[in-house]
Protein backbone atom coordinates (compact mmCIF):
# COMPACT_ATOMS: atom_id res chain seq x y z
CA UNK A 1 0.00 0.00 0.00
CA UNK A 2 1.43 3.40 -1.01
CA UNK A 3 1.48 6.44 1.26
CA UNK A 4 -1.33 8.01 -0.80
CA UNK A 5 -3.50 4.90 -0.37
CA UNK A 6 -2.80 4.87 3.37
CA UNK A 7 -3.84 8.53 3.64
CA UNK A 8 -7.02 7.85 1.66
CA UNK A 9 -7.82 4.89 3.95
CA UNK A 10 -7.38 7.17 7.01
CA UNK A 11 -9.61 9.86 5.46
CA UNK A 12 -12.28 7.28 4.61
CA UNK A 13 -12.10 5.84 8.13
CA UNK A 14 -12.82 9.29 9.60
CA UNK A 15 -15.71 9.70 7.15
CA UNK A 16 -17.04 6.26 8.20
CA UNK A 17 -16.92 7.27 11.88
CA UNK A 18 -18.76 10.55 11.18
CA UNK A 19 -21.43 8.77 9.12
CA UNK A 20 -21.94 5.88 11.57
CA UNK A 21 -22.29 8.13 14.63
CA UNK A 22 -24.38 10.74 12.83
CA UNK A 23 -26.58 8.11 11.21
CA UNK A 24 -27.15 6.18 14.44
CA UNK A 25 -28.05 9.35 16.37
CA UNK A 26 -30.47 10.60 13.71
CA UNK A 27 -32.06 7.18 13.36
CA UNK A 28 -32.75 6.90 17.10
CA UNK A 29 -33.66 10.53 17.86
CA UNK A 30 -34.54 12.51 14.71
CA UNK A 31 -36.50 15.28 16.47
CA UNK A 32 -33.52 17.57 17.25
CA UNK A 33 -32.11 17.38 13.72
CA UNK A 34 -35.65 17.81 12.32
CA UNK A 35 -36.14 21.02 14.32
CA UNK A 36 -32.69 22.34 13.33
CA UNK A 37 -33.28 21.54 9.64
CA UNK A 38 -36.72 23.17 9.90
CA UNK A 39 -35.04 26.46 10.82
CA UNK A 40 -33.41 26.48 7.39
CA UNK A 41 -36.83 26.86 5.73
CA UNK A 42 -38.62 29.53 7.79
CA UNK A 43 -42.34 29.26 8.37
CA UNK A 44 -42.64 25.61 7.39
CA UNK A 45 -41.96 23.98 10.76
CA UNK A 46 -39.69 21.02 11.51
CA UNK A 47 -38.65 18.67 8.72
CA UNK A 48 -40.61 15.36 8.99
CA UNK A 49 -38.81 12.80 11.15
CA UNK A 50 -39.12 10.26 8.31
CA UNK A 51 -36.90 12.45 6.11
CA UNK A 52 -34.21 12.66 8.82
CA UNK A 53 -34.41 8.87 9.36
CA UNK A 54 -34.10 8.29 5.59
CA UNK A 55 -30.97 10.47 5.58
CA UNK A 56 -29.63 8.43 8.53
CA UNK A 57 -30.17 5.19 6.61
CA UNK A 58 -28.29 6.65 3.62
CA UNK A 59 -25.39 7.69 5.90
CA UNK A 60 -25.11 4.21 7.45
CA UNK A 61 -25.44 2.46 4.09
CA UNK A 62 -22.67 4.59 2.59
CA UNK A 63 -20.45 3.86 5.63
CA UNK A 64 -20.95 0.09 5.37
CA UNK A 65 -20.44 0.15 1.57
CA UNK A 66 -16.94 1.56 2.20
CA UNK A 67 -15.95 -1.88 3.51
CA UNK A 68 -16.83 -3.60 0.22
CA UNK A 69 -13.98 -3.48 -2.35
CA UNK A 70 -16.39 -3.47 -5.30
CA UNK A 71 -18.39 -0.52 -3.90
CA UNK A 72 -15.67 1.55 -2.29
CA UNK A 73 -14.96 3.43 -5.54
CA UNK A 74 -18.53 4.33 -6.61
CA UNK A 75 -19.72 5.02 -3.05
CA UNK A 76 -17.49 8.10 -2.95
CA UNK A 77 -20.06 9.84 -5.18
CA UNK A 78 -22.92 9.72 -2.60
CA UNK A 79 -20.27 10.44 0.05
CA UNK A 80 -19.37 13.66 -1.77
CA UNK A 81 -23.08 14.53 -2.00
CA UNK A 82 -23.43 14.05 1.78
CA UNK A 83 -20.40 16.30 2.31
CA UNK A 84 -22.01 19.02 0.19
CA UNK A 85 -25.32 18.57 2.08
CA UNK A 86 -23.68 18.90 5.53
CA UNK A 87 -21.53 21.88 4.52
CA UNK A 88 -24.55 23.53 2.85
CA UNK A 89 -26.67 23.04 6.00
CA UNK A 90 -23.88 24.62 8.06
CA UNK A 91 -23.61 27.62 5.73
CA UNK A 92 -27.41 28.10 5.70
CA UNK A 93 -27.42 27.79 9.50
CA UNK A 94 -24.82 30.56 9.74
CA UNK A 95 -26.68 32.80 7.27
CA UNK A 96 -30.10 32.30 8.90
CA UNK A 97 -28.76 32.54 12.48
CA UNK A 98 -29.74 29.00 13.50
CA UNK A 99 -30.44 28.63 17.23
CA UNK A 100 -31.83 25.09 17.59
CA UNK A 101 -29.31 22.42 18.71
CA UNK A 102 -28.37 20.47 15.58
CA UNK A 103 -28.57 17.03 17.23
CA UNK A 104 -26.18 15.80 14.53
CA UNK A 105 -24.60 13.28 16.91
CA UNK A 106 -27.46 12.90 19.39
CA UNK A 107 -28.74 14.85 22.37
CA UNK A 108 -25.17 15.89 23.27
CA UNK A 109 -24.85 17.97 20.08
CA UNK A 110 -26.13 21.22 21.53
CA UNK A 111 -24.50 23.63 19.04
CA UNK A 112 -26.76 24.97 16.28
CA UNK A 113 -26.00 24.35 12.61
CA UNK A 114 -22.89 26.37 11.78
CA UNK A 115 -19.11 26.27 11.50
CA UNK A 116 -18.66 22.72 12.82
CA UNK A 117 -21.06 21.38 10.17
CA UNK A 118 -19.23 23.29 7.44
CA UNK A 119 -15.90 21.83 8.62
CA UNK A 120 -17.38 18.32 8.81
CA UNK A 121 -18.99 18.61 5.38
CA UNK A 122 -15.81 19.94 3.79
CA UNK A 123 -13.75 17.13 5.41
CA UNK A 124 -16.11 14.47 4.02
CA UNK A 125 -16.17 16.17 0.62
CA UNK A 126 -12.35 16.35 0.59
CA UNK A 127 -12.06 12.63 1.45
CA UNK A 128 -14.51 11.70 -1.32
CA UNK A 129 -13.02 13.97 -3.99
CA UNK A 130 -9.43 12.86 -3.19
CA UNK A 131 -10.36 9.20 -3.57
CA UNK A 132 -12.28 9.84 -6.79
CA UNK A 133 -9.33 11.87 -8.10
CA UNK A 134 -6.81 9.09 -7.37
CA UNK A 135 -8.84 5.96 -8.10
CA UNK A 136 -11.79 7.12 -10.24
CA UNK A 137 -15.43 6.10 -9.83
CA UNK A 138 -15.61 2.61 -11.29
CA UNK A 139 -12.39 1.12 -9.98
CA UNK A 140 -12.71 -1.88 -7.67
CA UNK A 141 -10.36 -1.44 -4.71
CA UNK A 142 -8.14 -3.94 -2.95
CA UNK A 143 -9.52 -6.01 -0.10
CA UNK A 144 -6.78 -4.80 2.24
CA UNK A 145 -7.70 -1.14 1.68
CA UNK A 146 -11.39 -1.81 2.35
CA UNK A 147 -10.50 -3.88 5.42
CA UNK A 148 -8.28 -1.00 6.57
CA UNK A 149 -11.20 1.45 6.23
CA UNK A 150 -13.50 -0.91 8.18
CA UNK A 151 -10.95 -1.64 10.93
CA UNK A 152 -9.75 1.93 11.34
CA UNK A 153 -13.32 3.22 11.06
CA UNK A 154 -14.40 0.87 13.86
CA UNK A 155 -11.48 2.01 16.05
CA UNK A 156 -12.18 5.72 15.46
CA UNK A 157 -15.94 5.22 16.09
CA UNK A 158 -15.29 3.18 19.24
CA UNK A 159 -12.78 5.68 20.61
CA UNK A 160 -15.12 8.58 19.88
CA UNK A 161 -18.05 6.79 21.58
CA UNK A 162 -15.92 6.10 24.66
CA UNK A 163 -14.73 9.72 24.74
CA UNK A 164 -18.31 11.01 24.48
CA UNK A 165 -19.48 8.71 27.27
CA UNK A 166 -16.33 8.97 29.40
CA UNK A 167 -18.22 10.13 32.51
CA UNK A 168 -20.32 6.99 32.50
CA UNK A 169 -17.22 4.91 31.71
CA UNK A 170 -15.40 6.43 34.73
CA UNK A 171 -18.42 5.64 36.94
CA UNK A 172 -18.49 2.02 35.76
CA UNK A 173 -14.72 1.69 36.24
CA UNK A 174 -14.95 3.33 39.67
CA UNK A 175 -17.69 0.90 40.72
CA UNK A 176 -15.60 -2.05 39.52
CA UNK A 177 -12.61 -0.90 41.59
CA UNK A 178 -14.62 -0.18 44.76
CA UNK A 179 -14.17 -2.61 47.64
CA UNK A 180 -17.44 -4.19 48.74
CA UNK A 181 -18.51 -2.80 52.10
CA UNK A 182 -19.11 -5.32 54.89
CA UNK A 183 -22.70 -5.62 56.00
CA UNK A 184 -23.40 -3.82 59.28
CA UNK B 1 -12.79 -13.82 3.97
CA UNK B 2 -11.10 -10.52 4.86
CA UNK B 3 -13.95 -8.64 3.20
CA UNK B 4 -16.55 -10.61 5.16
CA UNK B 5 -14.79 -9.90 8.44
CA UNK B 6 -14.48 -6.19 7.53
CA UNK B 7 -18.19 -5.87 6.74
CA UNK B 8 -19.10 -7.80 9.90
CA UNK B 9 -16.87 -5.50 11.96
CA UNK B 10 -18.46 -2.39 10.47
CA UNK B 11 -21.99 -3.73 10.98
CA UNK B 12 -21.07 -4.50 14.59
CA UNK B 13 -19.74 -0.95 14.96
CA UNK B 14 -23.02 0.44 13.60
CA UNK B 15 -24.94 -1.72 16.11
CA UNK B 16 -22.80 -0.46 19.00
CA UNK B 17 -23.20 3.15 17.83
CA UNK B 18 -27.00 2.61 17.71
CA UNK B 19 -26.97 1.20 21.25
CA UNK B 20 -24.97 4.19 22.51
CA UNK B 21 -27.35 6.55 20.69
CA UNK B 22 -30.33 4.86 22.39
CA UNK B 23 -28.57 5.11 25.76
CA UNK B 24 -27.85 8.80 25.19
CA UNK B 25 -31.45 9.43 24.16
CA UNK B 26 -32.79 7.61 27.22
CA UNK B 27 -30.46 9.40 29.64
CA UNK B 28 -31.42 12.77 28.14
CA UNK B 29 -35.04 12.00 29.09
CA UNK B 30 -34.25 11.06 32.68
CA UNK B 31 -33.47 14.05 34.89
CA UNK B 32 -30.45 13.92 37.20
CA UNK B 33 -31.40 13.80 40.89
CA UNK B 34 -30.45 17.48 41.23
CA UNK B 35 -32.51 18.41 38.20
CA UNK B 36 -35.79 17.01 39.42
CA UNK B 37 -37.16 20.48 39.85
CA UNK B 38 -36.32 21.40 36.28
CA UNK B 39 -38.93 22.46 33.75
CA UNK B 40 -37.75 22.34 30.15
CA UNK B 41 -39.60 23.56 27.04
CA UNK B 42 -40.88 20.63 25.02
CA UNK B 43 -39.54 20.42 21.49
CA UNK B 44 -42.05 17.93 20.08
CA UNK B 45 -45.15 20.08 20.56
CA UNK B 46 -46.81 21.91 17.67
CA UNK B 47 -47.23 25.37 19.23
CA UNK B 48 -50.03 27.49 17.78
CA UNK B 49 -52.22 24.51 16.99
CA UNK B 50 -55.90 24.57 18.03
CA UNK B 51 -57.39 21.06 18.16
CA UNK B 52 -60.67 20.88 16.27
CA UNK B 53 -62.05 18.05 18.41
CA UNK B 54 -61.49 17.71 22.15
CA UNK B 55 -62.16 14.41 23.91
CA UNK B 56 -65.50 14.73 25.75
CA UNK B 57 -63.94 13.30 28.91
CA UNK B 58 -61.89 16.48 29.36
CA UNK B 59 -65.09 18.42 29.98
CA UNK B 60 -66.66 21.35 28.19
CA UNK B 61 -65.13 24.73 27.37
CA UNK B 62 -61.62 23.49 26.60
CA UNK B 63 -61.40 26.32 24.06
CA UNK B 64 -62.11 29.04 26.60
CA UNK B 65 -59.71 30.77 28.97
CA UNK B 66 -56.52 29.15 30.18
CA UNK B 67 -56.28 25.36 30.42
CA UNK B 68 -53.29 23.19 31.31
CA UNK B 69 -53.23 19.66 29.98
CA UNK B 70 -50.95 17.28 31.88
CA UNK B 71 -49.80 14.30 29.83
CA UNK B 72 -48.76 11.28 31.89
CA UNK B 73 -48.02 7.69 30.98
CA UNK B 74 -48.24 4.53 33.11
CA UNK B 75 -44.87 3.30 31.80
CA UNK B 76 -42.83 6.37 32.79
CA UNK B 77 -41.24 6.42 36.25
CA UNK B 78 -41.42 10.22 36.61
CA UNK B 79 -45.13 10.11 35.67
CA UNK B 80 -45.78 7.71 38.54
CA UNK B 81 -44.09 10.16 40.92
CA UNK B 82 -46.18 13.01 39.51
CA UNK B 83 -49.29 10.84 39.85
CA UNK B 84 -48.35 10.16 43.47
CA UNK B 85 -47.87 13.89 44.02
CA UNK B 86 -51.26 14.69 42.48
CA UNK B 87 -52.95 12.05 44.59
CA UNK B 88 -51.95 13.99 47.73
CA UNK B 89 -53.34 17.29 46.48
CA UNK B 90 -56.84 18.41 47.26
CA UNK B 91 -59.11 19.45 44.40
CA UNK B 92 -59.06 23.04 45.68
CA UNK B 93 -55.26 23.11 45.58
CA UNK B 94 -55.30 22.02 41.96
CA UNK B 95 -57.79 24.63 40.82
CA UNK B 96 -59.98 24.14 37.77
CA UNK B 97 -57.49 24.84 35.00
CA UNK B 98 -55.86 21.37 34.97
CA UNK B 99 -56.91 18.50 32.75
CA UNK B 100 -55.21 15.14 32.47
CA UNK B 101 -54.35 12.90 29.52
CA UNK B 102 -53.15 9.40 30.38
CA UNK B 103 -51.35 8.17 27.30
CA UNK B 104 -51.13 4.40 27.54
CA UNK B 105 -50.77 1.29 25.42
CA UNK B 106 -54.14 -0.02 26.53
CA UNK B 107 -57.31 1.43 28.03
CA UNK B 108 -57.00 -0.97 31.00
CA UNK B 109 -53.47 0.21 31.86
CA UNK B 110 -54.60 3.85 31.65
CA UNK B 111 -57.64 3.24 33.86
CA UNK B 112 -55.48 1.37 36.38
CA UNK B 113 -53.03 4.33 36.51
CA UNK B 114 -55.90 6.76 37.15
CA UNK B 115 -57.33 4.49 39.83
CA UNK B 116 -53.95 3.80 41.52
CA UNK B 117 -53.23 7.51 41.96
CA UNK B 118 -56.83 8.55 42.65
CA UNK B 119 -56.83 10.92 39.69
CA UNK B 120 -60.60 10.81 39.16
CA UNK B 121 -60.78 14.25 40.78
CA UNK B 122 -59.19 15.77 37.64
CA UNK B 123 -61.13 15.63 34.34
CA UNK B 124 -59.15 13.02 32.47
CA UNK B 125 -59.00 11.13 29.21
CA UNK B 126 -57.23 7.82 28.63
CA UNK B 127 -55.57 8.19 25.24
CA UNK B 128 -55.03 4.66 23.99
CA UNK B 129 -51.74 4.50 22.09
CA UNK B 130 -51.36 8.27 22.47
CA UNK B 131 -53.30 8.67 19.23
CA UNK B 132 -55.02 11.96 20.08
CA UNK B 133 -52.04 13.55 21.81
CA UNK B 134 -49.60 12.77 19.01
CA UNK B 135 -52.06 13.33 16.17
CA UNK B 136 -53.57 16.60 17.37
CA UNK B 137 -50.69 18.17 19.29
CA UNK B 138 -47.53 16.43 18.06
CA UNK B 139 -46.64 15.56 21.66
CA UNK B 140 -44.90 12.26 22.20
CA UNK B 141 -43.23 12.86 25.59
CA UNK B 142 -44.34 12.44 29.16
CA UNK B 143 -44.65 13.91 31.66
CA UNK B 144 -45.52 17.09 29.85
CA UNK B 145 -47.66 20.13 30.53
CA UNK B 146 -49.44 21.81 27.62
CA UNK B 147 -50.80 25.32 28.13
CA UNK B 148 -53.82 26.40 26.09
CA UNK B 149 -55.09 29.96 25.82
CA UNK B 150 -58.58 30.12 24.29
CA UNK B 151 -58.03 26.63 22.86
CA UNK B 152 -54.66 27.41 21.24
CA UNK B 153 -51.53 25.59 22.38
CA UNK B 154 -49.20 28.40 23.50
CA UNK B 155 -46.59 26.67 25.69
CA UNK B 156 -45.38 23.13 26.28
CA UNK B 157 -43.00 21.86 28.92
CA UNK B 158 -41.60 18.65 30.25
CA UNK B 159 -41.13 18.56 34.01
CA UNK B 160 -39.86 16.53 36.95
CA UNK B 161 -42.44 17.33 39.63
CA UNK B 162 -45.94 18.80 39.65
CA UNK B 163 -44.80 21.50 42.10
CA UNK B 164 -42.09 22.55 39.64
CA UNK B 165 -44.49 22.96 36.72
CA UNK B 166 -47.05 24.67 38.95
CA UNK B 167 -44.43 27.24 40.02
CA UNK B 168 -43.23 27.70 36.44
CA UNK B 169 -46.75 28.37 35.18
CA UNK B 170 -47.38 30.84 37.99
CA UNK B 171 -44.12 32.64 37.13
CA UNK B 172 -45.06 32.77 33.43
CA UNK B 173 -48.55 34.07 34.26
CA UNK B 174 -47.18 36.72 36.65
CA UNK B 175 -44.71 37.80 33.94
CA UNK B 176 -47.52 38.12 31.41
CA UNK B 177 -49.65 40.18 33.81
CA UNK B 178 -46.76 42.60 34.39
PDB file of C-alpha atoms in Angstrom, chain A residues 37-149:
ATOM      1  CA  UNK A  37     -33.281  21.538   9.642  1.00  0.00           C
ATOM      2  CA  UNK A  38     -36.721  23.170   9.904  1.00  0.00           C
ATOM      3  CA  UNK A  39     -35.036  26.460  10.821  1.00  0.00           C
ATOM      4  CA  UNK A  40     -33.412  26.481   7.395  1.00  0.00           C
ATOM      5  CA  UNK A  41     -36.832  26.857   5.732  1.00  0.00           C
ATOM      6  CA  UNK A  42     -38.620  29.533   7.790  1.00  0.00           C
ATOM      7  CA  UNK A  43     -42.340  29.260   8.370  1.00  0.00           C
ATOM      8  CA  UNK A  44     -42.636  25.611   7.393  1.00  0.00           C
ATOM      9  CA  UNK A  45     -41.959  23.976  10.763  1.00  0.00           C
ATOM     10  CA  UNK A  46     -39.689  21.024  11.511  1.00  0.00           C
ATOM     11  CA  UNK A  47     -38.649  18.667   8.719  1.00  0.00           C
ATOM     12  CA  UNK A  48     -40.607  15.358   8.987  1.00  0.00           C
ATOM     13  CA  UNK A  49     -38.809  12.797  11.153  1.00  0.00           C
ATOM     14  CA  UNK A  50     -39.115  10.258   8.310  1.00  0.00           C
ATOM     15  CA  UNK A  51     -36.898  12.448   6.107  1.00  0.00           C
ATOM     16  CA  UNK A  52     -34.211  12.656   8.818  1.00  0.00           C
ATOM     17  CA  UNK A  53     -34.414   8.872   9.358  1.00  0.00           C
ATOM     18  CA  UNK A  54     -34.104   8.291   5.591  1.00  0.00           C
ATOM     19  CA  UNK A  55     -30.967  10.471   5.583  1.00  0.00           C
ATOM     20  CA  UNK A  56     -29.628   8.434   8.529  1.00  0.00           C
ATOM     21  CA  UNK A  57     -30.171   5.190   6.614  1.00  0.00           C
ATOM     22  CA  UNK A  58     -28.294   6.646   3.622  1.00  0.00           C
ATOM     23  CA  UNK A  59     -25.387   7.686   5.905  1.00  0.00           C
ATOM     24  CA  UNK A  60     -25.106   4.210   7.454  1.00  0.00           C
ATOM     25  CA  UNK A  61     -25.440   2.455   4.093  1.00  0.00           C
ATOM     26  CA  UNK A  62     -22.669   4.591   2.595  1.00  0.00           C
ATOM     27  CA  UNK A  63     -20.452   3.864   5.627  1.00  0.00           C
ATOM     28  CA  UNK A  64     -20.954   0.088   5.370  1.00  0.00           C
ATOM     29  CA  UNK A  65     -20.440   0.153   1.575  1.00  0.00           C
ATOM     30  CA  UNK A  66     -16.943   1.561   2.204  1.00  0.00           C
ATOM     31  CA  UNK A  67     -15.946  -1.885   3.506  1.00  0.00           C
ATOM     32  CA  UNK A  68     -16.828  -3.600   0.220  1.00  0.00           C
ATOM     33  CA  UNK A  69     -13.982  -3.484  -2.350  1.00  0.00           C
ATOM     34  CA  UNK A  70     -16.391  -3.474  -5.305  1.00  0.00           C
ATOM     35  CA  UNK A  71     -18.394  -0.524  -3.899  1.00  0.00           C
ATOM     36  CA  UNK A  72     -15.674   1.554  -2.287  1.00  0.00           C
ATOM     37  CA  UNK A  73     -14.962   3.427  -5.537  1.00  0.00           C
ATOM     38  CA  UNK A  74     -18.527   4.330  -6.613  1.00  0.00           C
ATOM     39  CA  UNK A  75     -19.721   5.017  -3.047  1.00  0.00           C
ATOM     40  CA  UNK A  76     -17.494   8.100  -2.954  1.00  0.00           C
ATOM     41  CA  UNK A  77     -20.064   9.839  -5.183  1.00  0.00           C
ATOM     42  CA  UNK A  78     -22.920   9.725  -2.600  1.00  0.00           C
ATOM     43  CA  UNK A  79     -20.265  10.439   0.055  1.00  0.00           C
ATOM     44  CA  UNK A  80     -19.368  13.664  -1.765  1.00  0.00           C
ATOM     45  CA  UNK A  81     -23.080  14.531  -1.998  1.00  0.00           C
ATOM     46  CA  UNK A  82     -23.428  14.045   1.781  1.00  0.00           C
ATOM     47  CA  UNK A  83     -20.398  16.300   2.315  1.00  0.00           C
ATOM     48  CA  UNK A  84     -22.012  19.020   0.195  1.00  0.00           C
ATOM     49  CA  UNK A  85     -25.320  18.567   2.078  1.00  0.00           C
ATOM     50  CA  UNK A  86     -23.678  18.903   5.533  1.00  0.00           C
ATOM     51  CA  UNK A  87     -21.527  21.876   4.516  1.00  0.00           C
ATOM     52  CA  UNK A  88     -24.549  23.526   2.852  1.00  0.00           C
ATOM     53  CA  UNK A  89     -26.670  23.037   5.997  1.00  0.00           C
ATOM     54  CA  UNK A  90     -23.878  24.619   8.060  1.00  0.00           C
ATOM     55  CA  UNK A  91     -23.605  27.619   5.728  1.00  0.00           C
ATOM     56  CA  UNK A  92     -27.408  28.103   5.703  1.00  0.00           C
ATOM     57  CA  UNK A  93     -27.415  27.787   9.499  1.00  0.00           C
ATOM     58  CA  UNK A  94     -24.817  30.555   9.741  1.00  0.00           C
ATOM     59  CA  UNK A  95     -26.681  32.796   7.271  1.00  0.00           C
ATOM     60  CA  UNK A  96     -30.104  32.300   8.901  1.00  0.00           C
ATOM     61  CA  UNK A  97     -28.759  32.542  12.476  1.00  0.00           C
ATOM     62  CA  UNK A  98     -29.739  28.998  13.495  1.00  0.00           C
ATOM     63  CA  UNK A  99     -30.439  28.630  17.228  1.00  0.00           C
ATOM     64  CA  UNK A 100     -31.832  25.085  17.592  1.00  0.00           C
ATOM     65  CA  UNK A 101     -29.311  22.423  18.707  1.00  0.00           C
ATOM     66  CA  UNK A 102     -28.374  20.468  15.578  1.00  0.00           C
ATOM     67  CA  UNK A 103     -28.575  17.026  17.231  1.00  0.00           C
ATOM     68  CA  UNK A 104     -26.175  15.800  14.531  1.00  0.00           C
ATOM     69  CA  UNK A 105     -24.601  13.279  16.914  1.00  0.00           C
ATOM     70  CA  UNK A 106     -27.461  12.902  19.390  1.00  0.00           C
ATOM     71  CA  UNK A 107     -28.735  14.853  22.373  1.00  0.00           C
ATOM     72  CA  UNK A 108     -25.167  15.891  23.269  1.00  0.00           C
ATOM     73  CA  UNK A 109     -24.847  17.967  20.078  1.00  0.00           C
ATOM     74  CA  UNK A 110     -26.127  21.215  21.525  1.00  0.00           C
ATOM     75  CA  UNK A 111     -24.501  23.627  19.043  1.00  0.00           C
ATOM     76  CA  UNK A 112     -26.755  24.972  16.282  1.00  0.00           C
ATOM     77  CA  UNK A 113     -26.001  24.348  12.607  1.00  0.00           C
ATOM     78  CA  UNK A 114     -22.888  26.372  11.784  1.00  0.00           C
ATOM     79  CA  UNK A 115     -19.109  26.274  11.499  1.00  0.00           C
ATOM     80  CA  UNK A 116     -18.657  22.725  12.821  1.00  0.00           C
ATOM     81  CA  UNK A 117     -21.058  21.380  10.166  1.00  0.00           C
ATOM     82  CA  UNK A 118     -19.231  23.292   7.444  1.00  0.00           C
ATOM     83  CA  UNK A 119     -15.898  21.830   8.624  1.00  0.00           C
ATOM     84  CA  UNK A 120     -17.378  18.317   8.810  1.00  0.00           C
ATOM     85  CA  UNK A 121     -18.988  18.608   5.376  1.00  0.00           C
ATOM     86  CA  UNK A 122     -15.807  19.937   3.791  1.00  0.00           C
ATOM     87  CA  UNK A 123     -13.752  17.130   5.406  1.00  0.00           C
ATOM     88  CA  UNK A 124     -16.113  14.471   4.024  1.00  0.00           C
ATOM     89  CA  UNK A 125     -16.170  16.166   0.621  1.00  0.00           C
ATOM     90  CA  UNK A 126     -12.349  16.350   0.589  1.00  0.00           C
ATOM     91  CA  UNK A 127     -12.060  12.628   1.450  1.00  0.00           C
ATOM     92  CA  UNK A 128     -14.508  11.704  -1.322  1.00  0.00           C
ATOM     93  CA  UNK A 129     -13.023  13.966  -3.993  1.00  0.00           C
ATOM     94  CA  UNK A 130      -9.428  12.858  -3.194  1.00  0.00           C
ATOM     95  CA  UNK A 131     -10.359   9.202  -3.565  1.00  0.00           C
ATOM     96  CA  UNK A 132     -12.277   9.841  -6.789  1.00  0.00           C
ATOM     97  CA  UNK A 133      -9.326  11.867  -8.097  1.00  0.00           C
ATOM     98  CA  UNK A 134      -6.808   9.092  -7.368  1.00  0.00           C
ATOM     99  CA  UNK A 135      -8.839   5.959  -8.102  1.00  0.00           C
ATOM    100  CA  UNK A 136     -11.785   7.124 -10.238  1.00  0.00           C
ATOM    101  CA  UNK A 137     -15.431   6.099  -9.826  1.00  0.00           C
ATOM    102  CA  UNK A 138     -15.607   2.609 -11.295  1.00  0.00           C
ATOM    103  CA  UNK A 139     -12.386   1.120  -9.977  1.00  0.00           C
ATOM    104  CA  UNK A 140     -12.709  -1.877  -7.666  1.00  0.00           C
ATOM    105  CA  UNK A 141     -10.356  -1.440  -4.712  1.00  0.00           C
ATOM    106  CA  UNK A 142      -8.140  -3.936  -2.953  1.00  0.00           C
ATOM    107  CA  UNK A 143      -9.520  -6.015  -0.096  1.00  0.00           C
ATOM    108  CA  UNK A 144      -6.785  -4.801   2.240  1.00  0.00           C
ATOM    109  CA  UNK A 145      -7.698  -1.135   1.676  1.00  0.00           C
ATOM    110  CA  UNK A 146     -11.391  -1.814   2.354  1.00  0.00           C
ATOM    111  CA  UNK A 147     -10.495  -3.885   5.419  1.00  0.00           C
ATOM    112  CA  UNK A 148      -8.283  -1.004   6.569  1.00  0.00           C
ATOM    113  CA  UNK A 149     -11.195   1.445   6.229  1.00  0.00           C
TER     114      UNK A 149
END
